[in-house]
PDB file of C-alpha atoms in Angstrom:
ATOM      1  CA  LYS A   1       7.104 -17.328   7.899  1.00 54.00           C
ATOM      2  CA  LEU A   2       4.560 -17.286  10.651  1.00 60.00           C
ATOM      3  CA  ASP A   3       5.196 -19.435  13.685  1.00 63.00           C
ATOM      4  CA  THR A   4       1.698 -20.630  14.568  1.00 61.00           C
ATOM      5  CA  SER A   5       2.859 -21.969  17.878  1.00 65.00           C
ATOM      6  CA  GLY A   6       4.292 -19.977  20.707  1.00 74.00           C
ATOM      7  CA  LYS A   7       4.781 -16.243  20.065  1.00 80.00           C
ATOM      8  CA  GLY A   8       3.288 -16.255  16.550  1.00 79.00           C
ATOM      9  CA  LEU A   9      -0.012 -17.741  17.679  1.00 80.00           C
ATOM     10  CA  ALA A  10      -0.038 -15.484  20.729  1.00 85.00           C
ATOM     11  CA  ALA A  11       0.366 -12.424  18.471  1.00 86.00           C
ATOM     12  CA  LEU A  12      -2.470 -13.570  16.186  1.00 86.00           C
ATOM     13  CA  LYS A  13      -4.745 -13.999  19.194  1.00 89.00           C
ATOM     14  CA  GLU A  14      -3.703 -10.712  20.787  1.00 92.00           C
ATOM     15  CA  LEU A  15      -4.407  -8.821  17.555  1.00 92.00           C
ATOM     16  CA  GLY A  16      -7.598 -10.813  16.969  1.00 94.00           C
ATOM     17  CA  ILE A  17      -6.516 -11.772  13.428  1.00 94.00           C
ATOM     18  CA  LYS A  18      -9.198 -13.847  11.706  1.00 94.00           C
ATOM     19  CA  LEU A  19      -8.325 -13.292   8.025  1.00 93.00           C
ATOM     20  CA  ASP A  20      -5.035 -13.781   6.164  1.00 91.00           C
ATOM     21  CA  ILE A  21      -5.037 -11.578   3.024  1.00 93.00           C
ATOM     22  CA  ASP A  22      -2.168 -12.945   0.945  1.00 91.00           C
ATOM     23  CA  MET A  23      -0.928 -10.873  -2.030  1.00 92.00           C
ATOM     24  CA  ARG A  24       1.719 -13.388  -3.137  1.00 88.00           C
ATOM     25  CA  ASP A  25       1.436 -14.823  -6.630  1.00 86.00           C
ATOM     26  CA  LYS A  26       1.617 -18.513  -7.512  1.00 78.00           C
ATOM     27  CA  GLY A  27       5.398 -18.230  -7.860  1.00 74.00           C
ATOM     28  CA  ASN A  28       5.866 -17.502  -4.154  1.00 73.00           C
ATOM     29  CA  GLN A  29       2.623 -18.530  -2.480  1.00 66.00           C
ATOM     30  CA  PRO A  30       2.792 -21.813  -0.603  1.00 58.00           C
ATOM     31  CA  SER A  31      -0.970 -22.272  -0.841  1.00 54.00           C
ATOM     32  CA  SER A  32      -3.603 -21.046  -3.214  1.00 49.00           C
ATOM     33  CA  GLY A  33      -7.302 -20.437  -3.325  1.00 53.00           C
ATOM     34  CA  ASN A  34      -9.430 -19.740  -0.307  1.00 55.00           C
ATOM     35  CA  GLY A  35     -10.017 -21.768   2.813  1.00 55.00           C
ATOM     36  CA  PRO A  36      -7.951 -22.025   5.961  1.00 65.00           C
ATOM     37  CA  SER A  37      -4.782 -19.973   6.258  1.00 75.00           C
ATOM     38  CA  LYS A  38      -1.355 -21.434   6.980  1.00 74.00           C
ATOM     39  CA  ALA A  39      -1.821 -19.485  10.221  1.00 77.00           C
ATOM     40  CA  ASN A  40      -5.021 -21.445  10.973  1.00 78.00           C
ATOM     41  CA  THR A  41      -5.023 -23.704  14.021  1.00 79.00           C
ATOM     42  CA  THR A  42      -7.702 -25.660  15.814  1.00 81.00           C
ATOM     43  CA  ASP A  43      -7.252 -23.271  18.708  1.00 80.00           C
ATOM     44  CA  TRP A  44      -7.410 -20.111  16.567  1.00 83.00           C
ATOM     45  CA  PRO A  45      -9.227 -20.325  13.188  1.00 88.00           C
ATOM     46  CA  VAL A  46      -7.941 -17.960  10.486  1.00 88.00           C
ATOM     47  CA  ASP A  47      -9.487 -17.781   7.004  1.00 90.00           C
ATOM     48  CA  PHE A  48      -7.374 -17.325   3.880  1.00 88.00           C
ATOM     49  CA  LEU A  49      -8.015 -14.907   1.006  1.00 91.00           C
ATOM     50  CA  SER A  50      -5.744 -15.074  -2.025  1.00 89.00           C
ATOM     51  CA  VAL A  51      -5.433 -11.743  -3.832  1.00 93.00           C
ATOM     52  CA  ALA A  52      -2.434 -12.621  -5.949  1.00 90.00           C
ATOM     53  CA  VAL A  53      -0.585  -9.671  -7.479  1.00 93.00           C
ATOM     54  CA  PRO A  54       2.229 -10.837  -9.749  1.00 91.00           C
ATOM     55  CA  SER A  55       5.844 -10.099  -8.905  1.00 87.00           C
ATOM     56  CA  GLY A  56       7.277  -7.611 -11.390  1.00 88.00           C
ATOM     57  CA  SER A  57       3.980  -5.782 -11.879  1.00 92.00           C
ATOM     58  CA  GLU A  58       5.290  -2.527 -10.361  1.00 89.00           C
ATOM     59  CA  PRO A  59       4.774  -0.500 -13.582  1.00 91.00           C
ATOM     60  CA  VAL A  60       1.001  -1.098 -13.494  1.00 95.00           C
ATOM     61  CA  ARG A  61       0.214  -1.486  -9.780  1.00 94.00           C
ATOM     62  CA  TRP A  62      -0.759   2.107  -8.985  1.00 96.00           C
ATOM     63  CA  GLU A  63      -2.983   2.242 -12.050  1.00 96.00           C
ATOM     64  CA  GLY A  64      -4.509  -1.155 -11.324  1.00 96.00           C
ATOM     65  CA  GLY A  65      -3.569  -2.425 -14.777  1.00 96.00           C
ATOM     66  CA  THR A  66      -3.339  -5.955 -16.081  1.00 96.00           C
ATOM     67  CA  TYR A  67      -0.102  -7.901 -15.780  1.00 96.00           C
ATOM     68  CA  GLN A  68       0.482 -11.518 -16.818  1.00 93.00           C
ATOM     69  CA  GLY A  69      -3.269 -11.984 -17.144  1.00 94.00           C
ATOM     70  CA  THR A  70      -4.058 -10.609 -13.673  1.00 94.00           C
ATOM     71  CA  ASN A  71      -6.361  -7.608 -13.443  1.00 97.00           C
ATOM     72  CA  ILE A  72      -4.732  -5.871 -10.486  1.00 97.00           C
ATOM     73  CA  ALA A  73      -7.657  -3.472  -9.954  1.00 98.00           C
ATOM     74  CA  GLN A  74      -9.868  -6.512  -9.284  1.00 97.00           C
ATOM     75  CA  GLN A  75      -7.382  -7.691  -6.663  1.00 97.00           C
ATOM     76  CA  TYR A  76      -7.578  -4.290  -4.936  1.00 98.00           C
ATOM     77  CA  VAL A  77     -11.374  -4.566  -4.929  1.00 98.00           C
ATOM     78  CA  LYS A  78     -11.049  -7.894  -3.064  1.00 98.00           C
ATOM     79  CA  ILE A  79      -8.564  -6.388  -0.593  1.00 98.00           C
ATOM     80  CA  PHE A  80     -10.690  -3.340   0.200  1.00 98.00           C
ATOM     81  CA  ASN A  81     -13.889  -5.391   0.457  1.00 98.00           C
ATOM     82  CA  ALA A  82     -12.089  -7.554   3.040  1.00 98.00           C
ATOM     83  CA  LEU A  83     -10.745  -4.483   4.867  1.00 98.00           C
ATOM     84  CA  ALA A  84     -14.322  -3.195   5.086  1.00 98.00           C
ATOM     85  CA  GLU A  85     -15.055  -6.220   7.277  1.00 97.00           C
ATOM     86  CA  CYS A  86     -12.115  -5.654   9.648  1.00 95.00           C
ATOM     87  CA  ASP A  87     -14.468  -4.520  12.375  1.00 95.00           C
ATOM     88  CA  GLN A  88     -15.924  -8.063  12.379  1.00 95.00           C
ATOM     89  CA  LYS A  89     -12.959 -10.012  10.998  1.00 95.00           C
ATOM     90  CA  PRO A  90      -9.569  -8.380  11.742  1.00 96.00           C
ATOM     91  CA  ALA A  91      -7.088  -9.087   8.956  1.00 95.00           C
ATOM     92  CA  MET A  92      -3.402  -9.242   8.235  1.00 93.00           C
ATOM     93  CA  LEU A  93      -2.300  -8.150   4.761  1.00 93.00           C
ATOM     94  CA  HIS A  94       1.014  -9.346   3.361  1.00 88.00           C
ATOM     95  CA  CYS A  95       3.054 -10.506   0.392  1.00 86.00           C
ATOM     96  CA  THR A  96       6.480 -12.139   0.488  1.00 79.00           C
ATOM     97  CA  TYR A  97       8.438  -9.321   2.156  1.00 73.00           C
ATOM     98  CA  GLY A  98       5.665  -6.871   3.009  1.00 75.00           C
ATOM     99  CA  ALA A  99       7.312  -4.106   0.990  1.00 76.00           C
ATOM    100  CA  ASP A 100       6.232  -3.764  -2.622  1.00 83.00           C
ATOM    101  CA  ARG A 101       2.796  -5.312  -3.165  1.00 90.00           C
ATOM    102  CA  THR A 102       1.807  -4.821   0.452  1.00 90.00           C
ATOM    103  CA  GLY A 103       3.492  -1.410   0.405  1.00 89.00           C
ATOM    104  CA  ILE A 104       1.258   0.008  -2.300  1.00 93.00           C
ATOM    105  CA  ALA A 105      -1.935  -1.499  -0.860  1.00 96.00           C
ATOM    106  CA  THR A 106      -0.983  -0.022   2.505  1.00 95.00           C
ATOM    107  CA  PHE A 107      -0.232   3.323   0.833  1.00 96.00           C
ATOM    108  CA  PHE A 108      -3.739   3.251  -0.651  1.00 98.00           C
ATOM    109  CA  LEU A 109      -5.284   2.496   2.749  1.00 98.00           C
ATOM    110  CA  GLU A 110      -3.216   5.014   4.707  1.00 98.00           C
ATOM    111  CA  SER A 111      -3.904   7.724   2.110  1.00 98.00           C
ATOM    112  CA  LEU A 112      -7.634   6.980   2.193  1.00 98.00           C
ATOM    113  CA  ILE A 113      -7.829   7.320   5.979  1.00 98.00           C
ATOM    114  CA  GLY A 114      -5.889  10.592   5.970  1.00 97.00           C
ATOM    115  CA  MET A 115      -2.665   9.446   7.592  1.00 97.00           C
ATOM    116  CA  LYS A 116       0.010  12.154   7.768  1.00 97.00           C
ATOM    117  CA  MET A 117       2.559  11.886   4.959  1.00 94.00           C
ATOM    118  CA  GLU A 118       5.534  11.752   7.346  1.00 93.00           C
ATOM    119  CA  ASP A 119       3.909   8.797   9.126  1.00 94.00           C
ATOM    120  CA  MET A 120       3.260   7.048   5.804  1.00 92.00           C
ATOM    121  CA  VAL A 121       6.905   7.542   4.806  1.00 88.00           C
ATOM    122  CA  ARG A 122       8.090   6.190   8.173  1.00 85.00           C
ATOM    123  CA  ASP A 123       5.788   3.191   7.834  1.00 85.00           C
ATOM    124  CA  TYR A 124       7.097   2.446   4.336  1.00 82.00           C
ATOM    125  CA  LEU A 125      10.702   2.754   5.546  1.00 78.00           C
ATOM    126  CA  TRP A 126      10.074  -0.069   8.034  1.00 75.00           C
ATOM    127  CA  THR A 127      10.026  -2.452   5.073  1.00 71.00           C
ATOM    128  CA  GLN A 128      13.803  -2.097   4.777  1.00 64.00           C
ATOM    129  CA  PHE A 129      14.126  -4.460   7.719  1.00 62.00           C
ATOM    130  CA  THR A 130      12.820  -7.380   5.647  1.00 59.00           C
ATOM    131  CA  GLN A 131      15.500  -9.559   4.110  1.00 58.00           C
ATOM    132  CA  GLY A 132      18.143  -6.828   4.507  1.00 58.00           C
ATOM    133  CA  ARG A 133      16.494  -4.627   1.868  1.00 59.00           C
ATOM    134  CA  SER A 134      17.640  -1.100   1.225  1.00 62.00           C
ATOM    135  CA  VAL A 135      14.466   0.905   0.701  1.00 60.00           C
ATOM    136  CA  LYS A 136      14.726   3.902  -1.573  1.00 60.00           C
ATOM    137  CA  ILE A 137      12.477   6.786  -0.621  1.00 60.00           C
ATOM    138  CA  LEU A 138      13.707   9.563  -2.952  1.00 57.00           C
ATOM    139  CA  GLU A 139      12.411   9.819  -6.514  1.00 56.00           C
ATOM    140  CA  SER A 140      15.963  10.545  -7.683  1.00 56.00           C
ATOM    141  CA  GLU A 141      16.885   7.035  -6.458  1.00 58.00           C
ATOM    142  CA  GLY A 142      14.076   5.501  -8.525  1.00 56.00           C
ATOM    143  CA  ALA A 143      11.817   4.943  -5.533  1.00 72.00           C
ATOM    144  CA  GLU A 144       8.179   4.114  -6.151  1.00 83.00           C
ATOM    145  CA  PHE A 145       6.772   5.878  -3.075  1.00 85.00           C
ATOM    146  CA  PRO A 146       7.220   9.459  -4.373  1.00 88.00           C
ATOM    147  CA  GLN A 147       5.753   8.373  -7.706  1.00 90.00           C
ATOM    148  CA  TRP A 148       2.651   7.101  -5.877  1.00 93.00           C
ATOM    149  CA  VAL A 149       2.386  10.455  -4.101  1.00 94.00           C
ATOM    150  CA  SER A 150       2.705  12.428  -7.354  1.00 94.00           C
ATOM    151  CA  LYS A 151       0.143  10.275  -9.134  1.00 96.00           C
ATOM    152  CA  THR A 152      -2.286  10.614  -6.221  1.00 97.00           C
ATOM    153  CA  GLU A 153      -1.815  14.379  -6.111  1.00 97.00           C
ATOM    154  CA  ALA A 154      -2.852  14.504  -9.778  1.00 98.00           C
ATOM    155  CA  CYS A 155      -6.246  12.918  -8.991  1.00 98.00           C
ATOM    156  CA  GLU A 156      -9.415  14.932  -8.434  1.00 98.00           C
ATOM    157  CA  GLY A 157     -10.362  15.788  -4.871  1.00 98.00           C
ATOM    158  CA  ALA A 158     -10.056  18.494  -2.228  1.00 97.00           C
ATOM    159  CA  THR A 159      -7.707  16.550   0.057  1.00 97.00           C
ATOM    160  CA  PHE A 160      -5.127  13.824  -0.450  1.00 98.00           C
ATOM    161  CA  ALA A 161      -7.602  11.380   1.138  1.00 97.00           C
ATOM    162  CA  ASP A 162     -10.349  12.485  -1.270  1.00 97.00           C
ATOM    163  CA  LYS A 163      -7.974  12.093  -4.208  1.00 98.00           C
ATOM    164  CA  MET A 164      -7.197   8.544  -3.092  1.00 98.00           C
ATOM    165  CA  GLU A 165     -10.882   7.792  -2.615  1.00 98.00           C
ATOM    166  CA  ASN A 166     -11.550   8.837  -6.218  1.00 98.00           C
ATOM    167  CA  HIS A 167      -8.634   6.723  -7.409  1.00 98.00           C
ATOM    168  CA  LEU A 168      -9.907   3.653  -5.557  1.00 98.00           C
ATOM    169  CA  ILE A 169     -13.434   4.215  -6.872  1.00 98.00           C
ATOM    170  CA  SER A 170     -11.921   4.113 -10.377  1.00 98.00           C
ATOM    171  CA  PHE A 171     -10.928   0.486  -9.650  1.00 98.00           C
ATOM    172  CA  GLY A 172     -14.568  -0.382  -8.985  1.00 98.00           C
ATOM    173  CA  ILE A 173     -14.485  -0.170  -5.185  1.00 98.00           C
ATOM    174  CA  ALA A 174     -17.795   1.167  -3.884  1.00 98.00           C
ATOM    175  CA  LYS A 175     -17.765   4.551  -2.153  1.00 97.00           C
ATOM    176  CA  SER A 176     -19.808   2.999   0.677  1.00 97.00           C
ATOM    177  CA  THR A 177     -17.045   0.389   1.164  1.00 98.00           C
ATOM    178  CA  LEU A 178     -14.408   3.119   1.402  1.00 98.00           C
ATOM    179  CA  GLU A 179     -16.538   5.145   3.792  1.00 97.00           C
ATOM    180  CA  HIS A 180     -16.993   2.113   6.045  1.00 97.00           C
ATOM    181  CA  ILE A 181     -13.233   1.529   6.025  1.00 98.00           C
ATOM    182  CA  ARG A 182     -12.778   5.119   7.206  1.00 97.00           C
ATOM    183  CA  GLU A 183     -15.300   4.490   9.993  1.00 97.00           C
ATOM    184  CA  ILE A 184     -13.314   1.438  11.100  1.00 97.00           C
ATOM    185  CA  PHE A 185      -9.841   2.998  10.967  1.00 96.00           C
ATOM    186  CA  VAL A 186     -10.472   6.668  11.855  1.00 96.00           C
ATOM    187  CA  PRO A 187     -11.752   7.246  15.403  1.00 94.00           C
ATOM    188  CA  GLY A 188     -14.892   9.388  15.396  1.00 94.00           C
ATOM    189  CA  TYR A 189     -15.296   9.333  11.595  1.00 94.00           C
ATOM    190  CA  VAL A 190     -18.891   9.266  10.394  1.00 92.00           C
ATOM    191  CA  ALA A 191     -19.505   7.922   6.888  1.00 88.00           C
ATOM    192  CA  GLN A 192     -20.562  10.443   4.271  1.00 84.00           C
ATOM    193  CA  ALA A 193     -23.535   9.627   2.072  1.00 73.00           C
TER     194      ALA A 193
END
């Protein structure tokens, strides 16, 4: 829950957040559709983008499959199109706890921009501080993270980042969109044609 007065609003302003990308589904989303965010104030306008990914869709999230009538690949297209505008409209991406739905979208982004694996693991482990969760990171414990890594490694491409780029392109995300995201998030990166 975002406190849009006091420290919460100050953090939004400090980070320059102008877009709230909400991955919650109708079962746990307090608002729906597009328009102003719950974080929106007269003093600091924040737009809202609903990219609902259903709870329980873990088995088809990496593949971008369909679950309960939601084409998850289409939701990822919306997310990455919005991220490609972060240089003009900084965004916050979240779901209910910021672990599962947000976790995989963040894994996609961090893989695309070439983040070191140990940093990606550390970032994912931070989600254990939400609602007293115990995050599993080892495949032997049934953790999703190592499965995402294995599936990405099986994709075509010279580097892990290239493999992820090809995976995201398979969802229908334009290569130019992914290249622009790299320009935004990777200092000194120049988009490839």
